[in-house]
Coordinates of C-alpha atoms in Angstrom, one line a residue:
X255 CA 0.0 0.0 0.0
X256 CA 1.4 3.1 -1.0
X257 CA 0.7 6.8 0.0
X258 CA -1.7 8.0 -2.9
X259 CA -3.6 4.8 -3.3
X260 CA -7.5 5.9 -3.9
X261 CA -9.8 4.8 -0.5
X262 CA -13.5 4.9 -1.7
X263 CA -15.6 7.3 0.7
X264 CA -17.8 4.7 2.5
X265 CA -21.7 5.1 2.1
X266 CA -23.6 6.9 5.0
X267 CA -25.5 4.9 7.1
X268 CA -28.9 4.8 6.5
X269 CA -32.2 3.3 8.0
X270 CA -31.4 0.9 4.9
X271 CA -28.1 -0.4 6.2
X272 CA -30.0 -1.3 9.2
X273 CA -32.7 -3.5 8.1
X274 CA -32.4 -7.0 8.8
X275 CA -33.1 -7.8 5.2
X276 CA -33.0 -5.6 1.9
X277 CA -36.6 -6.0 1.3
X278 CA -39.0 -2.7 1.3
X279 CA -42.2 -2.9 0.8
X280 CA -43.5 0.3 -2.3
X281 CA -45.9 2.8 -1.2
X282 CA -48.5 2.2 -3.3
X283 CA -51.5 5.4 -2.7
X284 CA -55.4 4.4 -3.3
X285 CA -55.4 2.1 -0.5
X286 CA -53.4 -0.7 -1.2
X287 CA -50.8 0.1 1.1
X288 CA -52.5 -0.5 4.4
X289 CA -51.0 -0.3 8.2
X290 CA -51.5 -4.2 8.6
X291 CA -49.4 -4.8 5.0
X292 CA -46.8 -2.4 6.4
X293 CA -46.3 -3.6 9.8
X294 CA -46.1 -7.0 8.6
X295 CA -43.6 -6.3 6.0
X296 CA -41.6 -4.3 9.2
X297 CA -42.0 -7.1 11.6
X298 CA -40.5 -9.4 9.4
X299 CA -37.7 -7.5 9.4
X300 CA -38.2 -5.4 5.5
X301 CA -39.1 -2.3 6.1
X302 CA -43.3 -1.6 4.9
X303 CA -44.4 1.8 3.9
X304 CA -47.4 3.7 4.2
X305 CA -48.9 6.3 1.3
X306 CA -49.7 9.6 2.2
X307 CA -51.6 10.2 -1.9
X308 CA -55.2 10.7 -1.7
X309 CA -55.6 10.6 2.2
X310 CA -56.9 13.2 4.3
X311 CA -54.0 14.7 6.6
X312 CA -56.0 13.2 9.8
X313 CA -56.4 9.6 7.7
X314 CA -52.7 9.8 7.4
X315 CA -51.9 10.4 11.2
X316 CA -54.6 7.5 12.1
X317 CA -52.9 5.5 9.9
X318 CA -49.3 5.9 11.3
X319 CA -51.0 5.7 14.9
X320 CA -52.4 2.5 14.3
X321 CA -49.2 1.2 12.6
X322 CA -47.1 2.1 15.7
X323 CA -49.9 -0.4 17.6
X324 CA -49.3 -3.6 15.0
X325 CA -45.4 -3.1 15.1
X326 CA -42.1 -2.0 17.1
X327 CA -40.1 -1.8 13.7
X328 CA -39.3 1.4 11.4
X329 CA -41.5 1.5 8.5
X330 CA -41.9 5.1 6.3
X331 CA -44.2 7.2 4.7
X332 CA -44.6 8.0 1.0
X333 CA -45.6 11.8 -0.1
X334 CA -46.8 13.4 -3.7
X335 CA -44.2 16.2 -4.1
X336 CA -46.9 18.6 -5.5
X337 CA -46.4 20.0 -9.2
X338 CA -47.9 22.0 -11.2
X339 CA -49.7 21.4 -14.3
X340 CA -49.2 22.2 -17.8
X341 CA -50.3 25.6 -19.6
X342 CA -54.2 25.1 -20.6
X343 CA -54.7 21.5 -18.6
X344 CA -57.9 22.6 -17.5
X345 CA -59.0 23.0 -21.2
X346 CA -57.0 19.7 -22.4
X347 CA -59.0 18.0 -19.3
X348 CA -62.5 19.5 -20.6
X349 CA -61.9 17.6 -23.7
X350 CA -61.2 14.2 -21.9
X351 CA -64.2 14.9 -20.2
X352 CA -66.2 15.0 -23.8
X353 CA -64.2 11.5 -24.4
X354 CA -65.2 9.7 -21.3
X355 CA -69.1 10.4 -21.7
X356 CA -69.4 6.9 -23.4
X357 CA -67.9 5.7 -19.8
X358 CA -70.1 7.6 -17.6
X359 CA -73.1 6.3 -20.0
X360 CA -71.5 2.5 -19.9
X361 CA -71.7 2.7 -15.4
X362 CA -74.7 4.9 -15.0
X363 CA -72.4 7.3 -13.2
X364 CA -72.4 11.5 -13.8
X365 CA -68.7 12.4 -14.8
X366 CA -67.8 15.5 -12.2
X367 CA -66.8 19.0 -13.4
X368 CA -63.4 19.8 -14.3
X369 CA -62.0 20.1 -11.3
X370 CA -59.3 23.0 -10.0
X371 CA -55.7 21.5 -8.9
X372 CA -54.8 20.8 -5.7
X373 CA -51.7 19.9 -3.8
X374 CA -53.2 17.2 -1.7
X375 CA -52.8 18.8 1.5
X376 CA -48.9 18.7 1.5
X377 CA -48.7 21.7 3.7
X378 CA -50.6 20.0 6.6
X379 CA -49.3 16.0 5.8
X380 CA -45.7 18.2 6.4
X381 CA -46.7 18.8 9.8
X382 CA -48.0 15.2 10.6
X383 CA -44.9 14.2 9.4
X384 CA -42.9 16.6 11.6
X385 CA -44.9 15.8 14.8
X386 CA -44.8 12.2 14.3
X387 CA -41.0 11.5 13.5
X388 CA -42.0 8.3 11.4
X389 CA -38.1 7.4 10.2
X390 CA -38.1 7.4 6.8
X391 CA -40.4 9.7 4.7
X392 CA -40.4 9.5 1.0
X393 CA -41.1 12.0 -1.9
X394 CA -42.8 11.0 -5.4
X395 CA -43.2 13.2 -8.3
X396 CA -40.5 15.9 -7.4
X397 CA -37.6 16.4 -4.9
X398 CA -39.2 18.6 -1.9
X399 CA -37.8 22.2 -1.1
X400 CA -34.4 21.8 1.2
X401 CA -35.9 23.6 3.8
X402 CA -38.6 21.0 3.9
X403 CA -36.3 18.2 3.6
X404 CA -34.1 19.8 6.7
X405 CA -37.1 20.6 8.9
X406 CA -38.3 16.5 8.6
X407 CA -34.5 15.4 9.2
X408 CA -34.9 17.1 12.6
X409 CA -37.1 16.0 13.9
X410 CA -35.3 12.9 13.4
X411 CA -36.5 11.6 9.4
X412 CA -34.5 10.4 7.1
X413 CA -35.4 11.6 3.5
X414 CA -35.6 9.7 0.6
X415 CA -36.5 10.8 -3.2
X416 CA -37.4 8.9 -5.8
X417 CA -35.6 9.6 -9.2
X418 CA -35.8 8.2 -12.8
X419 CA -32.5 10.1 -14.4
X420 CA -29.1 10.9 -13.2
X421 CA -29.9 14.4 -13.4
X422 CA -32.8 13.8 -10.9
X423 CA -30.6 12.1 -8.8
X424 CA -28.1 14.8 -8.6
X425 CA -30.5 17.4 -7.6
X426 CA -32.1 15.2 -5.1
X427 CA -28.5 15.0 -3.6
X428 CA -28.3 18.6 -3.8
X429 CA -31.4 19.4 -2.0
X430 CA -30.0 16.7 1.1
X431 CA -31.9 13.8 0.8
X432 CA -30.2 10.8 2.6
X433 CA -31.2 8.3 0.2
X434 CA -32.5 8.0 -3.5
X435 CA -35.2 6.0 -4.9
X436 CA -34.1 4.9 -8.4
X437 CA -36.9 4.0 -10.4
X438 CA -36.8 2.4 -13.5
X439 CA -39.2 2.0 -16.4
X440 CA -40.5 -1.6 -15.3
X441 CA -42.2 -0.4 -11.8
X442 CA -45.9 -0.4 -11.9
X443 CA -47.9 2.4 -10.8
X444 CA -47.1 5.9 -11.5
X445 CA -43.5 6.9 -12.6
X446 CA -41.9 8.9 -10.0
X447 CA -40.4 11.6 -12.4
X448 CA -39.7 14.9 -12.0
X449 CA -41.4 15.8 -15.3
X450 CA -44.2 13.8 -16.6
X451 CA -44.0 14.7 -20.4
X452 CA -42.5 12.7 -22.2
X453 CA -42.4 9.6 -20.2
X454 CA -43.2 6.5 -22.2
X455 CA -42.4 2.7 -22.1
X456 CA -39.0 2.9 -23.1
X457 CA -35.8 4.2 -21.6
X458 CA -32.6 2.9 -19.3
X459 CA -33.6 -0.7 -17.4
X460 CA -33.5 -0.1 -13.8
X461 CA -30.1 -2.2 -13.7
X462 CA -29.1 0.1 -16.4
X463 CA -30.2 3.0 -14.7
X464 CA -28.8 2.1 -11.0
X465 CA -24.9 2.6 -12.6
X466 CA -25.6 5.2 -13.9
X467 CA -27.4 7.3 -11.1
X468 CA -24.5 6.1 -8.8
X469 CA -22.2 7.6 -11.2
X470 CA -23.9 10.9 -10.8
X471 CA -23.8 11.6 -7.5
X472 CA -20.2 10.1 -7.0
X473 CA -18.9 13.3 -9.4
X474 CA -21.0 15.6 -7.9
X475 CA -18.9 14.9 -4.4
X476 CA -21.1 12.4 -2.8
X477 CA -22.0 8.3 -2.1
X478 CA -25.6 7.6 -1.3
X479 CA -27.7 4.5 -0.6
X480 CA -29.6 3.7 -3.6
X481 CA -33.3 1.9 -3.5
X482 CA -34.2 0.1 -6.4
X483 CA -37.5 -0.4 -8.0
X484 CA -39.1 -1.7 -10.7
X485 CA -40.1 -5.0 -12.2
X486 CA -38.1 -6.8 -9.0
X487 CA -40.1 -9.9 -7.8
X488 CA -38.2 -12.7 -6.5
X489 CA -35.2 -13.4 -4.6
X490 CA -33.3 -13.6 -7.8
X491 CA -34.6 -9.8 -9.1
X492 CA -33.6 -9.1 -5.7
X493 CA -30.1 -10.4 -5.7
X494 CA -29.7 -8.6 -9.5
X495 CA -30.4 -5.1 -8.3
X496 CA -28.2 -5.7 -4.8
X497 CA -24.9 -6.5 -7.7
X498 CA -25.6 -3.6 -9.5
X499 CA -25.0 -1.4 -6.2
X500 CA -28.3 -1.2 -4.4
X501 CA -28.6 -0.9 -0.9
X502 CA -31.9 -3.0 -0.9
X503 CA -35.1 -3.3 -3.0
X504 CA -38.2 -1.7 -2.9
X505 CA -41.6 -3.7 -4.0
X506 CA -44.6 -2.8 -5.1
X507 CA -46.3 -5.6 -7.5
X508 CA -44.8 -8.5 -5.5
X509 CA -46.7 -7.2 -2.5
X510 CA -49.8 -6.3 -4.5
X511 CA -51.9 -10.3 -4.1
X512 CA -50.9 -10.3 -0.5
X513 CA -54.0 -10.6 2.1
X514 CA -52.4 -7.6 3.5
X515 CA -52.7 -5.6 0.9
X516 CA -56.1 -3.4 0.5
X517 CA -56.1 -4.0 -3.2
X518 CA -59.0 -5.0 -4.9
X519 CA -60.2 -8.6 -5.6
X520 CA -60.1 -8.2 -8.7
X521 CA -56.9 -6.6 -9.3
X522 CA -54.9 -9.1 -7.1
X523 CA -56.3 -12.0 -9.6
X524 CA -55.8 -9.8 -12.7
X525 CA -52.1 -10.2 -12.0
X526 CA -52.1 -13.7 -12.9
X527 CA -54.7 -13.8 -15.1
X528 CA -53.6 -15.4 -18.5
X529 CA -55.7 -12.8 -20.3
X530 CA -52.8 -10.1 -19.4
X531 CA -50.1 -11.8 -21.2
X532 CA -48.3 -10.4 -24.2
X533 CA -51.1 -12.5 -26.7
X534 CA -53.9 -11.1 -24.4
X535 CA -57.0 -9.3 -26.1
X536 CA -55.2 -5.9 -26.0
X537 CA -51.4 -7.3 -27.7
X538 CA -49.7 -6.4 -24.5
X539 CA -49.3 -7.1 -20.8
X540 CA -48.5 -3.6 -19.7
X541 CA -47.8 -0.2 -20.8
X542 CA -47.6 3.2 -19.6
X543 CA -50.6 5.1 -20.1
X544 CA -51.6 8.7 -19.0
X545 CA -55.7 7.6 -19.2
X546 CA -56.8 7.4 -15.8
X547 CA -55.1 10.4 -13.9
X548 CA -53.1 12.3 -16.5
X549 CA -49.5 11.2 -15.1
X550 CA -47.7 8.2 -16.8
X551 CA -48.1 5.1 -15.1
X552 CA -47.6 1.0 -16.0
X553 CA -50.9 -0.4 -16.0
X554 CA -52.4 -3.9 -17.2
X555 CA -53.5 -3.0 -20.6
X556 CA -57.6 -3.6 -20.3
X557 CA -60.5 -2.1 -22.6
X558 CA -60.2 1.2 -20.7
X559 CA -56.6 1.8 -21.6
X560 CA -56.8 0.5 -25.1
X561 CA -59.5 2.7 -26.1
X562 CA -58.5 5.8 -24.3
X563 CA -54.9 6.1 -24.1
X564 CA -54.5 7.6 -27.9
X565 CA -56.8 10.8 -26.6
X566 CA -55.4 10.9 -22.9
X567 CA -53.7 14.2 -22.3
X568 CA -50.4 14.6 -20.2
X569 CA -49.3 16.8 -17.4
X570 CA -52.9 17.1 -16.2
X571 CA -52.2 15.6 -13.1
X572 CA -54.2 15.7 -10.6
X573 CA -57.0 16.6 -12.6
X574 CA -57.4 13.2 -14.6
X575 CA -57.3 11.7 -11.6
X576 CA -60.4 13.4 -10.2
X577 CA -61.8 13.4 -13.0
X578 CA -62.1 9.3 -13.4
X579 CA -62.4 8.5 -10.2
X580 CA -66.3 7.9 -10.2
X581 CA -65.2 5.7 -13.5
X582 CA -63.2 3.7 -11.8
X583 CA -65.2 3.3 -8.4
X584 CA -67.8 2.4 -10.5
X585 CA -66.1 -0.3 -12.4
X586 CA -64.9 -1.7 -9.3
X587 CA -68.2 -2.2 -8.0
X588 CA -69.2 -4.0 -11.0
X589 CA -66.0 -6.1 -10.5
X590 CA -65.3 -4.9 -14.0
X591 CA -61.2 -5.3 -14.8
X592 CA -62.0 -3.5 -17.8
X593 CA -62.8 -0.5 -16.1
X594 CA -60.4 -0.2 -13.4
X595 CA -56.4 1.4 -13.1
X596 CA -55.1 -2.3 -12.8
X597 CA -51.2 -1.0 -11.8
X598 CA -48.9 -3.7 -12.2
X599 CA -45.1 -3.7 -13.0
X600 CA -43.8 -5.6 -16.3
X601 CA -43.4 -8.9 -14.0
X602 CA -46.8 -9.4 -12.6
X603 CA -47.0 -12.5 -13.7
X604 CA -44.7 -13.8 -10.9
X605 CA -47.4 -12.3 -8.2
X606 CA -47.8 -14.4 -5.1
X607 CA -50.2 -14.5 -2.5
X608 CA -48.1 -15.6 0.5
X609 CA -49.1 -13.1 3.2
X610 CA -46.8 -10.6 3.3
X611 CA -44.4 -11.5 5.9
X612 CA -44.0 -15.2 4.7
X613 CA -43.3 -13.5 1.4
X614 CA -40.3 -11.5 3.0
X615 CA -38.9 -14.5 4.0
X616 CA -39.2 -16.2 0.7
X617 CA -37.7 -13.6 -1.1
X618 CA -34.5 -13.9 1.7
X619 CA -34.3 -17.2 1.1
X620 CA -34.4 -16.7 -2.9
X621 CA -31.7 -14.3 -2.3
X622 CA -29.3 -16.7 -0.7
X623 CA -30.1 -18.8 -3.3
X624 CA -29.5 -16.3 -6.3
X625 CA -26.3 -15.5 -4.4
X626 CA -24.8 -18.7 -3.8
X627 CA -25.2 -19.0 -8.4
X628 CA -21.9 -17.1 -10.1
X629 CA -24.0 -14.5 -10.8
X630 CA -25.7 -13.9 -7.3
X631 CA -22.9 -12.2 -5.6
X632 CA -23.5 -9.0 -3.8
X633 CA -21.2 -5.9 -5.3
X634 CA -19.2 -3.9 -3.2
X635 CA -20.9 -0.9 -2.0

């Protein structure tokens, strides 16, 4: 050893280096991320996660309450980073509106006004967060403000932001988060970028994309913990995105068909359903599609998508959304697939419906597996 050999500056320690196993458990907002999926995911030593989307800021600090009550063990909190939405979305949404009338006809349901945006309460789910000191907090659809990030870091929070580009991960180091979510194309649900337009099915794979976000922030002066997500469902996914230099793994699909999980009925079977293969009805499993709340996100492709994702307008988040919830409630009563935001990453297929903390140890045992193969080694952090 000589004098100017190189010493890599060693990652921070996180709430991720921690964890008994590298197994996290995705947000996932509309309700299927409920306190009994997260704690179990927590107690069996993952770490589950809550979703602050779509909840009222008194739902939100119920739900953390009741968490704290099923388990001892960490578990975080997922929050919409609220943008803003394009020039002239209102008008682009009126003329969805005129497209969906078939829909409201087809469930005998009145299609609401256009509505304003909103923010969905982030001001007042910032101070929940703040007077509950959950440890980990997470932010979707934007990096938050750094004096937001520094106020939840002292009250004792560690920050984490999901990105889908180096450049996102980069200013998400900027702004002080402590870890970054790196998203790649195959995750189900909405993407987590910065900038909706433009987003589409294609683009870096997330082990593609993990390098290459790790690269980033290493020349702009830093090492951070990177989550990965997308598309991972078993032990062996697992042990893939843990060579590529993740700190652990972060599920959303796999945890979908769980009892746990407040998913519908019918969107926990339609993950194994053979009619959502690649020779389904529709010529695809998945795709990304802005037609149910005007952000892209990876959906199973069903009548609804097929027929309305040509004349779907982007960037009209969250007005979309509104705007077909009574659609899809509606569908949903009928147990109608066809009608519903089925959310599934490109390997739903693999879906289990182990409860949630026999699937965490399943995937740990898949994991020793995959790394005991040549290829199942863990990289060097």
């Amino acid at each position: 050893m000589n004098g100017t050999e190189h010493h890599p500056v060693p990652l921070p320690r996180t709430l991720l280096s921690r964890l008994p196993h590298p197994v996290v458990q995705a947000p996932m907002a509309g309700g299927s991320s409920t306190p009994a999926l997260a704690a179990a995911v927590s107690g069996a030593g993952g770490l589950g996660f809550l979703a602050a989307g779509y909840k009222s800021p008194q739902t939100l600090r119920e739900e953390i309450a009741l968490t704290r009550t099923l388990t001892d063990a960490p578990f975080g909190v997922n929050v919409f980073a609220p943008t803003q939405p394009a020039p002239h979305a209102a008008q682009a949404a009126a003329r969805y509106r005129e497209e969906l009338a078939g829909e409201a006809r087809r469930y005998d349901t009145a299609l609401p006004p256009v509505p304003d945006w909103d923010d969905d309460c982030y001001a007042d789910k910032l101070d929940v967060l703040a007077e509950t000191a959950v440890p980990l907090v997470s932010f979707t659809f934007g990096c938050p403000d750094p004096d937001v990030i520094a106020r939840l870091q002292s009250a004792g929070t560690e920050i984490a932001v999901t990105v889908t580009s180096p450049e996102e991960g980069v200013a998400a180091l900027r702004a002080g988060a402590d870890i970054l979510v790196v998203q790649g194309p195959e995750a189900g649900g909405h993407r987590g970028s910065f900038e909706p337009l433009g987003v589409t099915d294609t683009g870096p794979s997330l082990l593609e994309l993990l390098p290459e976000v790790r690269k980033a922030v290493e020349e702009d002066g830093a090492r951070m913990p990177l989550l990965a997500a997308g598309g991972v469902m078993d032990g062996a996914g697992l042990a893939s995105v843990l060579a590529a230099g993740a700190a652990a793994a972060q599920l959303g699909t796999a945890f979908l068909a769980t009892p746990e999980s407040g998913a519908h009925p019918v969107h926990k079977s339609a993950l194994t359903d053979p009619r959502w293969t690649e020779n389904g009805a529709f010529g695809s499993s998945t795709t990304v599609t802005t037609a149910f709340t005007g952000r892209p996100a990876r959906a199973l492709v069903n009548r609804f998508v097929a027929e309305h994702r040509a004349a779907a307008p982007s960037a009209c988040y969250p007005l979309l959304h509104h705007l077909t919830a009574p659609l899809r409630r509606a569908a949903a009563a009928r147990g109608d697939a066809d009608g519903m935001a089925l959310w599934a990453g490109t390997g739903h297929r693999l879906a289990r419906t182990l409860p949630a903390a026999d699937l965490v140890e399943l995937l740990v045992t898949e994991l020793a597996a995959a790394m005991e193969t040549p290829y199942g080694h863990r990289a060097a952090p």
